[in-house]
Structures are given as C-alpha cells and as structure tokens.
Amino acid sequence: MTTGLAGTAPLLRFALRRDRVLIPVWVAVNTLLVLSMPNTLKGLYATPADRADLLGQLATNASLRALIGPVFDDSLGALTAWRVGVYAGALAAVTSLLIVVRHTRDEEESGRQELIASGMVGRRASLTAALLAAGVANAVLALLVTAGLARLGAAGALAFGLGLAGVGMLFATTAAIVAQLTESARLARGLTAAVLGAAFVLRAAGDSATDDGSSVLTWLSPLGWLENLRAFADERWWVLPLFAAAVAAQGAVAYGLAGRRDVGMSFLPTRPGPAAGALRTASALAWRLQRGGVLGWSVGFFLAGVVYGGLTDGAADLVGDNAKAREIVERMGGQSSGLTDAFLAAMIGMLGLIATLYVVASVLRLHGEETSGRAEPVLANAVGRLRWAAGHLAIAFGGAALIMLLAGLGFAAGYGKQVLPILGACLVQLPAIWLVGGLTVLLYGTAPRLAPAAWGVAGAILLVGWIGPALNAPQAILDASPFAHLPKLPGGEMAWPPVLVLLGAAAVLVAGGLAALRRRDMTT
C-alpha cells in the first residue's frame, strides 16, 4: 500500500527534465530583467538631485505610481526594486502557474496521469512534484537575484530575492487550487492569470491613492506585499511570513481538494453542450476553443492602451531635464525630436512585443490539439489538415490584428488626440508580430517537438526590445528583432519596403509550415 506522497522523487526528476528548457529560459529572462536595471538607473539618475526630483514627481504622479508603484528611498537598490519589482513578481507568478498547471491538469487532460497513477504512486505525488518544480524555479531566481544585487546591499538583495520567490510560490499554490477545480488546463491557466490580473489592478488602485503603499487595496494584493517588503529601504522582514502563511494555507487547500476527487475529474465540471451540435466547421470549433483567450487579451490590451495613453501628457514632465532618460525614450521611439511622439511610439512598440506572446500561444494551440489526441477525431471526418489548421491560424493572426486595434483605441481614449496616427502606429506592428507567428507555424509543421521553442524566440525578442535600448546595446543586436525594422510611428515617416518584406517573409514561413504539416505524420 502506498502513501499519499509515494513516487514524488521520480516524478520531480521527470518534471524537471521536461522543463529543462522552460524553467531556465523564464528564470534567465526574469533575472536579466532585474540585473540589467541598476546600471540603467545609475546612468539615468546619477546625482542626488536627480533622484530627489524623481521622488518628488512620483509623489504627485498617481498614474505613474499605478503603473510601477511607489519608491521608498533614493538609493540605487531601492530604485531597482521600484522599477522592476512589480513586473518581475508578475513574471515569477506566470512562470510558476505554467509549471504547476503543466504537471497537474495538463497531465490529467492528456491521459498520462492515469497511467502514472496505475503504478506505485501516491494520490498527491503529482501535485507535490509540480509544486516542488515551481519551488526549484523560484529558489534559483531568488538565488540569482540575491547574488546579482548583493553589491547594492546584502540585506536588500536577500529581501528582494525572497519576495520574488514568495510571489511565485503564492501563485503556484493558487494554480494548484484552480487545477483541482477545473477540468481544462486552458481554463486553469486562464483563471489563475485572471487572479494575477486582479492582484495587479488592486495594487495599481491602491498605489494611485497613496504614495507610501499603505492603502488597504495595496495590502490585498500579493504584488503589494512585495513592494511593502521595502527592499533596500529599511526592510520590513515581517512581510515575508505573510507569503509563507498564504502559501501554506493555499497548499493545504490544494492538497485537501486533491484527495477528494478522482483523476480527470474536477469540482467545477465543464458544462455539457447542447444536444444538437452547433459547431459545423473546423473554424467554428477553433473559435470555440480560443474565444476566451482572444477576449482576455483584447480587454488587457485595451486597458493597457488607456493607461499608457493617460500617461502621455505627463511624459515630458516625467523625463524633465534628464538627458539620459530622454535619450532612452527617443531611442525606443525612434525619434530625434518630439518627446510625446517618441513616448507613444515606445509604448506602442512595447505592446507590439507583448503581442508576440499572444500569436505564439494561439498558433501552438494546434500543437496542443494534436498532442492531446483531440485533432485526430476531427481529421478523421471530411476535414483536411489545411482547413483544420486555417481555422486556428485565422484566429491567431486575425486576433493579433484585433488586440492591436483595441490597444490603439485605448491609447486614443486615454490620450484624447491623434486618433488615426495612433491607430496606424498600432497596426504597423503587425508585420513583425505575424513574422513571429509564421516562424511558430514553420516550427510546428516541420518539427512539432521543437514547436515550444517559439516561446524562446518570442522571449528573446521581448528582452531585446525591452532592455536593449536602455543598455545601449549594439545595433546589430537590436536589428536581430523584426520590430527594429518597422517605421516608428507616430511622428516618424512611413516606410513601406520593410513592412512589405516582413509581410512577405511571414507569408513564406506560414506556407512552408503548412506544406510540411500536410506531408508529415500526425502525432499519435
């Protein structure tokens, strides 16, 4: 007779082996995001006067506090924790939820968990292995961040590293609970991401109301706990037990739920469909499977556009007379003059970079349908592979256009000016987004086992576009991103040749991927 945790060790080794690419890539991106910031901030705010001016602006700029959070000290370490804390914490949360859902609900949905459970494996072993895998990822992140920032202050570096790990593990246990409640891995990821989004909104609302993080709304958010840990600013060590208590409480709930259900079942079963099927085409099925994701990304991009648009008028005040800050904004926006247009172009370009994550996720839904065995019964009917794939690709590429259009409308609503130029600037990001989508199609069609590597490509492009200009990276590195070749709008001149080249390259990649898909065997 096995105990509830029997078989945890081999399952953990197996999980780490499966995630030998995912965990190092996500942890490396997060670490580079954090460790690249001190040198950038040192150049931006080199003098005490510059730092004092920044603190004064934050005290009066509620929109900026909502976007990034308050700053509690003018030291380089405190400014680093302020600038990247919220986003590094959110990235740790995303990494953790992906790991946990992959090794719990994904395994059950694919049928592999049933085979594993037939051996000498305890009922809670898979959940334990998933949480331990997430713990390994967060521990490595904490170790690297602490070691990298130790020169700014050992205590602050340790507090910041542990805070990031705390956020990651809190959302790992959140994902563990949601995975017990839902039947679908896709829904589990979506609901946990929605909890993360709510945490960001609560923190933003609280920080916009106060300049010291003391709002009740801020304390209702784990991201607010991270900023109130006050790394490098007279650390509040008593905040760390809040993370520990929340992780322990949520873990206990997840373990309790895991012991009360059968493999493959859930506490919130999927609602049965109508007696007579309403999905008559492969495209309709693809839309039914992906509509939730499209809706979530659309709402998120519209709201992001509203927030960034609202910050535009204050961009000049924020940068002030700081020549280096102005240079970075203008470098990102591609403008030699006109700070407002440069800020708009930089923020729109950032949303374009993030949109590559949507198109990769949407295209890889084909891979998920194939490896889970759901594609086979569809293709067994009078549905060709190209028609089946076309339904998902239409949503991937058309959805990218939709979310960028909604981002433009959000910018226009928040800024209230230059509606048509802003919409044009958002839509001109599409050739680069579609190029990444085309590369994903090619990987999926030619080498489906390598298809998840598209996440690495999207992550590298995001990293180059986000951090490259701030670090004054060589132009050769910046040019490796397709976004570097797009015209910088609004304010810049429209250049059609690079746009057409990128569109043509995207079309060639999609055609190559579909041709390979048509010839190869499907995964069984």
Coordinates of C-alpha atoms in Angstrom, one line a residue:
M1 CA 0.0 0.0 0.0
T2 CA 1.4 3.4 -1.0
T3 CA 1.4 6.6 1.0
G4 CA 0.0 9.8 -0.5
L5 CA 3.5 11.0 -1.5
A6 CA 5.0 7.8 -2.8
G7 CA 6.8 8.3 -6.1
T8 CA 7.3 12.1 -5.6
A9 CA 11.1 12.0 -6.2
P10 CA 11.0 10.3 -9.6
L11 CA 8.1 12.5 -10.7
L12 CA 10.0 15.6 -9.7
R13 CA 13.0 14.4 -11.7
F14 CA 10.7 13.8 -14.6
A15 CA 9.1 17.3 -14.3
L16 CA 12.5 19.0 -14.2
R17 CA 13.6 17.0 -17.2
R18 CA 10.5 18.0 -19.2
D19 CA 11.0 21.7 -18.1
R20 CA 14.8 21.7 -18.8
V21 CA 14.1 24.5 -21.4
L22 CA 11.1 26.3 -20.0
I23 CA 12.4 26.9 -16.4
P24 CA 15.9 28.1 -17.4
V25 CA 14.5 30.4 -20.1
W26 CA 11.9 32.0 -17.9
V27 CA 14.2 32.3 -14.9
A28 CA 17.0 33.8 -17.1
V29 CA 14.7 36.4 -18.7
N30 CA 13.5 37.4 -15.2
T31 CA 17.0 37.6 -13.8
L32 CA 18.3 39.6 -16.7
L33 CA 15.3 42.0 -16.4
V34 CA 16.3 42.7 -12.7
L35 CA 20.0 42.7 -13.0
S36 CA 20.1 45.0 -16.1
M37 CA 18.3 47.7 -14.2
P38 CA 20.9 49.1 -11.7
N39 CA 23.3 50.2 -14.4
T40 CA 20.5 51.8 -16.4
L41 CA 19.2 53.7 -13.4
K42 CA 22.7 54.7 -12.4
G43 CA 23.0 56.5 -15.7
L44 CA 19.5 58.0 -15.6
Y45 CA 19.7 59.3 -12.0
A46 CA 23.4 59.8 -11.4
T47 CA 23.1 62.6 -8.8
P48 CA 21.2 63.0 -5.6
A49 CA 19.3 65.9 -7.2
D50 CA 18.1 63.7 -10.0
R51 CA 16.9 61.1 -7.5
A52 CA 15.2 63.7 -5.3
D53 CA 13.4 65.1 -8.4
L54 CA 12.2 61.6 -9.3
L55 CA 10.8 61.1 -5.8
G56 CA 9.0 64.4 -6.0
Q57 CA 7.4 63.5 -9.3
L58 CA 6.2 60.2 -8.0
A59 CA 4.6 61.9 -5.0
T60 CA 2.4 63.9 -7.4
N61 CA 2.0 61.5 -10.3
A62 CA -0.7 59.0 -9.4
S63 CA -0.7 57.4 -12.9
L64 CA 3.0 56.5 -12.7
R65 CA 2.5 55.1 -9.2
A66 CA -0.3 52.9 -10.5
L67 CA 1.8 51.7 -13.3
I68 CA 5.0 50.9 -11.4
G69 CA 4.4 51.6 -7.7
P70 CA 5.8 54.0 -5.1
V71 CA 9.5 54.3 -4.3
F72 CA 10.6 54.4 -0.7
D73 CA 14.2 55.5 -0.9
D74 CA 16.6 57.2 -3.3
S75 CA 19.3 54.5 -3.2
L76 CA 20.1 52.6 -6.3
G77 CA 18.9 49.4 -4.8
A78 CA 15.5 50.9 -3.8
L79 CA 15.1 52.4 -7.3
T80 CA 15.8 49.0 -8.8
A81 CA 13.2 47.3 -6.6
W82 CA 10.7 50.1 -7.5
R83 CA 11.3 49.9 -11.3
V84 CA 11.2 46.2 -11.8
G85 CA 9.6 44.8 -8.7
V86 CA 6.0 44.6 -9.8
Y87 CA 6.8 43.2 -13.3
A88 CA 9.5 40.7 -12.1
G89 CA 7.0 39.5 -9.5
A90 CA 4.3 39.1 -12.1
L91 CA 6.8 37.2 -14.4
A92 CA 7.7 34.9 -11.5
A93 CA 3.9 34.3 -10.9
V94 CA 3.4 33.4 -14.6
T95 CA 6.3 31.0 -14.6
S96 CA 5.0 29.2 -11.5
L97 CA 1.4 28.9 -12.8
L98 CA 2.6 27.5 -16.1
I99 CA 4.8 24.9 -14.3
V100 CA 2.1 23.8 -11.9
V101 CA -0.7 23.5 -14.4
R102 CA 1.5 21.7 -16.9
H103 CA 2.3 18.9 -14.4
T104 CA -1.1 18.6 -12.9
R105 CA -4.2 19.4 -15.0
D106 CA -2.3 19.1 -18.3
E107 CA -1.2 15.6 -17.4
E108 CA -4.7 14.6 -16.4
E109 CA -6.2 16.1 -19.6
S110 CA -3.8 14.2 -21.8
G111 CA -4.4 10.8 -20.0
R112 CA -0.8 10.4 -18.9
Q113 CA -1.7 10.9 -15.2
E114 CA -4.0 7.9 -15.3
L115 CA -1.1 5.7 -16.5
I116 CA 1.2 7.2 -13.8
A117 CA -1.5 6.7 -11.1
S118 CA -1.8 3.0 -12.0
G119 CA 1.7 2.4 -10.6
M120 CA 3.2 2.8 -7.1
V121 CA 2.4 6.5 -7.0
G122 CA 0.5 8.3 -4.2
R123 CA -2.6 10.3 -4.8
R124 CA -0.8 13.6 -4.0
A125 CA 2.6 12.8 -5.5
S126 CA 2.0 14.6 -8.8
L127 CA 0.8 17.8 -7.1
T128 CA 3.8 17.7 -4.8
A129 CA 6.2 17.2 -7.7
A130 CA 4.6 20.1 -9.5
L131 CA 4.9 22.4 -6.5
L132 CA 8.5 21.3 -5.9
A133 CA 9.4 22.0 -9.5
A134 CA 7.9 25.5 -9.1
G135 CA 9.9 25.8 -5.9
V136 CA 13.1 24.9 -7.7
A137 CA 12.5 27.6 -10.3
N138 CA 11.7 30.3 -7.7
A139 CA 14.6 29.3 -5.5
V140 CA 17.0 29.6 -8.4
L141 CA 15.5 33.0 -9.3
A142 CA 15.9 34.2 -5.7
L143 CA 19.5 33.0 -5.5
L144 CA 20.5 34.7 -8.8
V145 CA 18.8 37.9 -7.9
T146 CA 20.3 38.0 -4.4
A147 CA 23.8 37.3 -5.7
G148 CA 23.4 39.8 -8.6
L149 CA 22.2 42.7 -6.4
A150 CA 24.3 41.9 -3.3
R151 CA 26.7 44.7 -4.2
L152 CA 23.9 47.2 -3.6
G153 CA 23.2 45.8 -0.2
A154 CA 23.1 42.2 1.0
A155 CA 20.0 42.6 3.2
G156 CA 18.0 44.4 0.4
A157 CA 19.1 41.9 -2.2
L158 CA 18.1 39.0 0.0
A159 CA 14.7 40.6 0.8
F160 CA 14.0 41.3 -2.9
G161 CA 15.0 37.8 -4.0
L162 CA 12.9 36.2 -1.3
G163 CA 10.0 38.5 -2.1
L164 CA 10.1 37.5 -5.8
A165 CA 10.2 33.8 -4.8
G166 CA 7.3 34.4 -2.4
V167 CA 5.1 35.9 -5.1
G168 CA 6.0 33.0 -7.4
M169 CA 5.1 30.3 -4.9
L170 CA 1.9 32.0 -3.8
F171 CA 0.6 31.9 -7.4
A172 CA 2.0 28.3 -7.7
T173 CA -0.3 27.2 -4.9
T174 CA -3.1 29.3 -6.4
A175 CA -2.7 27.4 -9.7
A176 CA -2.7 24.2 -7.7
I177 CA -6.1 25.0 -6.2
V178 CA -7.6 26.1 -9.6
A179 CA -6.2 22.9 -11.2
Q180 CA -8.4 20.9 -8.8
L181 CA -11.5 23.0 -9.5
T182 CA -11.4 22.9 -13.3
E183 CA -11.4 20.1 -16.0
S184 CA -9.4 22.1 -18.5
A185 CA -5.8 23.1 -18.4
R186 CA -6.5 26.0 -20.6
L187 CA -9.2 27.2 -18.1
A188 CA -6.9 26.6 -15.2
R189 CA -4.2 28.8 -16.7
G190 CA -6.8 31.4 -17.7
L191 CA -8.4 31.6 -14.2
T192 CA -5.0 31.8 -12.4
A193 CA -3.9 34.5 -14.8
A194 CA -7.1 36.4 -14.0
V195 CA -6.3 36.2 -10.3
L196 CA -2.9 37.7 -11.2
G197 CA -4.5 40.4 -13.2
A198 CA -6.9 41.2 -10.3
A199 CA -3.8 41.4 -8.0
F200 CA -2.2 43.9 -10.4
V201 CA -5.3 46.0 -10.6
L202 CA -5.8 46.1 -6.8
R203 CA -2.2 47.2 -6.3
A204 CA -2.5 49.8 -9.0
A205 CA -5.7 51.2 -7.5
G206 CA -4.1 51.3 -4.0
D207 CA -0.8 52.9 -5.2
S208 CA -2.6 55.6 -7.1
A209 CA -4.5 56.6 -3.9
T210 CA -1.4 56.8 -1.7
D211 CA 2.3 57.4 -2.2
D212 CA 3.6 55.1 0.5
G213 CA 1.9 51.8 -0.3
S214 CA -0.4 52.0 2.8
S215 CA -3.7 51.6 1.0
V216 CA -5.9 48.7 2.0
L217 CA -6.2 47.8 -1.7
T218 CA -2.4 47.5 -2.0
W219 CA -2.3 45.1 1.0
L220 CA -5.0 43.0 -0.6
S221 CA -2.6 42.2 -3.4
P222 CA 0.5 39.9 -3.2
L223 CA 2.2 42.3 -5.5
G224 CA 1.5 45.0 -3.0
W225 CA 3.2 42.8 -0.3
L226 CA 6.3 42.6 -2.5
E227 CA 6.6 46.4 -2.7
N228 CA 5.8 46.8 1.0
L229 CA 8.6 44.5 1.8
R230 CA 10.6 47.7 1.0
A231 CA 13.8 46.0 -0.2
F232 CA 16.8 48.3 0.2
A233 CA 14.7 50.8 2.2
D234 CA 14.7 49.7 5.8
E235 CA 13.4 46.2 5.0
R236 CA 10.1 45.0 6.6
W237 CA 11.1 41.4 7.2
W238 CA 7.7 40.7 8.9
V239 CA 6.1 40.8 5.4
L240 CA 7.8 37.5 4.4
P241 CA 5.7 35.5 6.9
L242 CA 2.6 36.7 5.0
F243 CA 3.9 34.9 1.9
A244 CA 4.7 31.8 3.9
A245 CA 1.3 31.8 5.6
A246 CA -0.5 32.3 2.3
V247 CA 1.5 29.6 0.6
A248 CA 0.9 27.1 3.4
A249 CA -2.9 27.9 3.6
Q250 CA -3.4 27.6 -0.2
G251 CA -1.2 24.5 -0.3
A252 CA -3.3 22.8 2.4
V253 CA -6.5 23.7 0.4
A254 CA -5.0 22.2 -2.8
Y255 CA -3.9 19.0 -1.0
G256 CA -7.3 18.7 0.6
L257 CA -9.1 19.0 -2.8
A258 CA -6.7 16.6 -4.5
G259 CA -7.6 13.9 -2.0
R260 CA -11.3 14.2 -2.6
R261 CA -11.6 13.8 -6.4
D262 CA -10.9 11.1 -9.0
V263 CA -8.2 11.5 -11.6
G264 CA -9.5 13.5 -14.6
M265 CA -12.5 14.9 -12.6
S266 CA -13.0 18.3 -11.1
F267 CA -15.1 20.2 -8.6
L268 CA -16.4 22.5 -11.4
P269 CA -17.1 20.2 -14.3
T270 CA -17.4 21.6 -17.8
R271 CA -21.0 22.4 -18.7
P272 CA -22.5 19.9 -21.2
G273 CA -23.1 21.3 -24.7
P274 CA -26.4 21.4 -26.5
A275 CA -28.0 18.1 -27.5
A276 CA -27.6 19.0 -31.2
G277 CA -24.1 20.2 -32.0
A278 CA -23.9 23.8 -33.2
L279 CA -20.3 23.6 -34.5
R280 CA -20.4 22.6 -38.1
T281 CA -17.0 23.7 -39.3
A282 CA -13.4 23.3 -38.2
S283 CA -13.1 27.1 -38.0
A284 CA -16.1 27.3 -35.7
L285 CA -14.5 24.7 -33.4
A286 CA -11.2 26.7 -33.4
W287 CA -13.1 29.8 -32.4
R288 CA -15.0 28.0 -29.6
L289 CA -11.6 26.8 -28.3
Q290 CA -9.8 30.1 -28.5
R291 CA -12.5 32.7 -27.9
G292 CA -11.7 33.0 -24.2
G293 CA -8.1 33.8 -24.9
V294 CA -9.0 36.4 -27.5
L295 CA -11.4 38.1 -25.1
G296 CA -8.8 38.2 -22.3
W297 CA -6.1 39.6 -24.5
S298 CA -8.4 42.1 -26.1
V299 CA -9.6 43.5 -22.7
G300 CA -6.0 43.6 -21.4
F301 CA -4.6 45.5 -24.4
F302 CA -7.4 48.0 -24.4
L303 CA -6.9 48.7 -20.7
A304 CA -3.1 48.9 -21.2
G305 CA -3.7 51.4 -24.0
V306 CA -5.9 53.6 -21.8
V307 CA -3.3 53.6 -19.0
Y308 CA -0.4 54.4 -21.3
G309 CA -2.4 57.0 -23.2
G310 CA -3.2 58.7 -19.9
L311 CA 0.5 58.9 -19.1
T312 CA 1.4 60.5 -22.4
D313 CA 0.7 64.1 -21.5
G314 CA 2.9 63.7 -18.4
A315 CA 5.8 62.1 -20.3
A316 CA 7.7 65.4 -20.7
D317 CA 7.2 66.2 -17.0
L318 CA 8.3 62.7 -16.0
V319 CA 11.5 62.9 -18.1
G320 CA 12.1 66.6 -17.2
D321 CA 15.6 67.7 -17.9
N322 CA 17.1 64.3 -17.6
A323 CA 19.1 63.9 -20.8
K324 CA 19.7 60.2 -20.5
A325 CA 16.0 59.4 -19.8
R326 CA 15.1 61.4 -22.8
E327 CA 17.7 59.6 -24.9
I328 CA 16.3 56.2 -23.9
V329 CA 12.7 57.1 -24.7
E330 CA 13.7 58.6 -28.0
R331 CA 15.9 55.6 -28.8
M332 CA 12.9 53.3 -28.1
G333 CA 10.5 55.5 -30.0
G334 CA 12.9 56.2 -32.9
Q335 CA 12.5 59.9 -32.6
S336 CA 15.3 62.5 -32.6
S337 CA 12.8 65.2 -31.5
G338 CA 9.3 65.3 -30.2
L339 CA 9.2 63.6 -26.8
T340 CA 5.5 63.0 -26.8
D341 CA 5.6 61.1 -30.2
A342 CA 8.6 59.2 -29.0
F343 CA 6.8 58.1 -25.8
L344 CA 3.8 57.0 -27.8
A345 CA 5.9 55.1 -30.3
A346 CA 7.9 53.4 -27.5
M347 CA 4.8 52.3 -25.6
I348 CA 3.0 51.1 -28.7
G349 CA 6.2 49.2 -29.7
M350 CA 6.2 47.6 -26.2
L351 CA 2.6 46.3 -26.7
G352 CA 3.6 45.0 -30.1
L353 CA 6.4 43.0 -28.4
I354 CA 4.0 41.6 -25.9
A355 CA 1.5 40.7 -28.7
T356 CA 4.1 38.2 -30.0
L357 CA 3.2 36.1 -26.9
Y358 CA -0.4 36.0 -28.0
V359 CA 0.3 34.9 -31.5
V360 CA 2.7 32.2 -30.3
A361 CA 0.2 30.9 -27.8
S362 CA -2.6 30.9 -30.4
V363 CA -0.6 29.1 -33.1
L364 CA 0.6 26.5 -30.6
R365 CA -3.0 25.6 -29.9
L366 CA -2.6 23.4 -33.0
H367 CA 0.2 21.6 -31.3
G368 CA -1.8 21.1 -28.1
E369 CA -4.8 19.8 -30.0
E370 CA -2.6 17.3 -31.9
T371 CA -0.5 16.0 -28.9
S372 CA -3.7 15.6 -26.7
G373 CA -5.3 13.5 -29.4
R374 CA -8.3 15.8 -30.0
A375 CA -7.2 16.6 -33.5
E376 CA -7.3 13.0 -34.7
P377 CA -11.1 12.6 -34.5
V378 CA -11.6 15.9 -36.2
L379 CA -9.3 15.0 -39.1
A380 CA -11.0 11.5 -39.3
N381 CA -14.0 13.3 -40.8
A382 CA -14.2 15.2 -44.0
V383 CA -11.8 17.9 -42.8
G384 CA -8.4 18.3 -44.3
R385 CA -5.3 19.3 -42.4
L386 CA -5.1 22.7 -44.1
R387 CA -8.7 23.5 -43.3
W388 CA -8.3 22.4 -39.7
A389 CA -5.1 24.5 -39.3
A390 CA -6.5 27.5 -41.2
G391 CA -9.2 27.9 -38.5
H392 CA -6.7 28.3 -35.7
L393 CA -4.3 30.4 -37.8
A394 CA -7.1 32.8 -38.7
I395 CA -7.7 33.4 -35.0
A396 CA -4.0 33.7 -34.3
F397 CA -3.2 36.3 -37.0
G398 CA -6.6 38.0 -37.0
G399 CA -6.7 38.1 -33.2
A400 CA -3.3 39.8 -33.2
A401 CA -4.8 42.5 -35.5
L402 CA -7.8 42.8 -33.2
I403 CA -5.8 43.3 -30.0
M404 CA -3.5 45.9 -31.6
L405 CA -6.5 47.7 -32.9
L406 CA -8.1 47.7 -29.5
A407 CA -4.8 48.9 -28.0
G408 CA -4.9 51.8 -30.4
L409 CA -8.4 52.7 -29.4
G410 CA -7.3 52.5 -25.7
F411 CA -4.4 54.9 -26.4
A412 CA -6.8 57.2 -28.2
A413 CA -9.2 57.1 -25.3
G414 CA -6.5 57.8 -22.7
Y415 CA -4.7 60.4 -24.7
G416 CA -7.6 62.0 -26.5
K417 CA -5.6 63.2 -29.5
Q418 CA -4.1 61.8 -32.8
V419 CA -6.6 59.0 -33.1
L420 CA -5.8 58.0 -36.7
P421 CA -2.0 58.3 -36.3
I422 CA -2.1 56.2 -33.2
L423 CA -4.3 53.5 -34.8
G424 CA -1.8 53.4 -37.7
A425 CA 1.1 53.1 -35.3
C426 CA -0.5 50.1 -33.6
L427 CA -1.4 48.3 -36.9
V428 CA 2.1 48.8 -38.3
Q429 CA 3.4 46.5 -35.6
L430 CA 1.5 43.6 -37.2
P431 CA 4.1 42.5 -39.8
A432 CA 6.7 41.8 -37.1
I433 CA 4.1 40.1 -34.9
W434 CA 2.9 37.9 -37.8
L435 CA 6.6 37.1 -38.7
V436 CA 6.9 35.5 -35.2
G437 CA 3.7 33.7 -35.8
G438 CA 4.9 32.5 -39.2
L439 CA 8.1 31.1 -37.6
T440 CA 5.9 29.3 -35.0
V441 CA 3.9 27.7 -37.8
L442 CA 7.1 26.6 -39.5
L443 CA 8.4 25.0 -36.3
Y444 CA 5.1 23.3 -35.7
G445 CA 4.8 22.0 -39.3
T446 CA 8.4 20.8 -39.7
A447 CA 9.4 19.7 -36.2
P448 CA 6.5 19.6 -33.8
R449 CA 8.7 18.6 -30.9
L450 CA 10.6 21.8 -31.3
A451 CA 7.4 24.0 -31.6
P452 CA 7.6 25.2 -28.0
A453 CA 10.9 26.7 -28.8
A454 CA 8.9 29.5 -30.3
W455 CA 8.4 30.8 -26.8
G456 CA 12.1 31.2 -26.5
V457 CA 12.2 33.2 -29.8
A458 CA 9.3 35.5 -28.5
G459 CA 11.1 35.9 -25.1
A460 CA 14.4 36.8 -26.8
I461 CA 12.7 39.4 -29.0
L462 CA 10.8 40.8 -26.0
L463 CA 14.1 41.0 -24.0
V464 CA 16.0 42.8 -26.8
G465 CA 13.2 45.3 -27.4
W466 CA 12.7 46.0 -23.7
I467 CA 16.2 46.1 -22.3
G468 CA 18.3 46.6 -25.3
P469 CA 17.7 50.4 -25.8
A470 CA 18.2 51.0 -22.0
L471 CA 21.5 49.2 -22.1
N472 CA 22.6 50.9 -25.3
A473 CA 23.0 47.5 -26.9
P474 CA 24.9 47.3 -30.2
Q475 CA 22.8 48.0 -33.2
A476 CA 23.5 44.5 -34.6
I477 CA 21.7 43.0 -31.6
L478 CA 18.8 45.4 -31.9
D479 CA 18.4 44.6 -35.6
A480 CA 18.0 40.9 -34.8
S481 CA 14.4 41.8 -33.8
P482 CA 11.9 42.3 -36.6
F483 CA 10.4 45.2 -34.7
A484 CA 13.7 47.2 -35.2
H485 CA 12.9 47.4 -38.9
L486 CA 9.4 48.9 -38.5
P487 CA 8.7 52.6 -39.0
K488 CA 8.5 54.4 -35.7
L489 CA 5.0 55.9 -35.6
P490 CA 3.5 58.3 -34.8
G491 CA 5.9 61.1 -35.6
G492 CA 8.2 59.2 -37.9
E493 CA 8.0 58.6 -41.7
M494 CA 6.1 55.7 -43.0
A495 CA 8.4 53.3 -44.8
W496 CA 6.7 50.6 -46.9
P497 CA 9.7 48.4 -48.0
P498 CA 10.5 46.9 -44.6
V499 CA 6.8 46.4 -43.9
L500 CA 6.3 44.6 -47.2
V501 CA 9.4 42.5 -46.7
L502 CA 8.3 41.4 -43.2
L503 CA 4.8 40.6 -44.6
G504 CA 6.3 38.5 -47.4
A505 CA 8.6 36.7 -45.0
A506 CA 5.7 35.9 -42.7
A507 CA 3.7 34.5 -45.6
V508 CA 6.6 32.3 -46.8
L509 CA 7.0 30.9 -43.3
V510 CA 3.3 30.1 -42.9
A511 CA 3.3 28.5 -46.3
G512 CA 6.3 26.4 -45.5
G513 CA 4.9 25.3 -42.2
L514 CA 1.5 24.3 -43.7
A515 CA 3.3 22.4 -46.6
A516 CA 5.3 20.4 -44.0
L517 CA 2.2 19.8 -41.9
R518 CA 0.4 18.3 -44.9
R519 CA 3.2 15.9 -45.6
R520 CA 4.2 14.6 -42.1
D521 CA 2.6 12.1 -39.9
M522 CA 0.3 13.3 -37.1
T523 CA 1.4 12.7 -33.5
T524 CA -0.3 9.6 -32.0

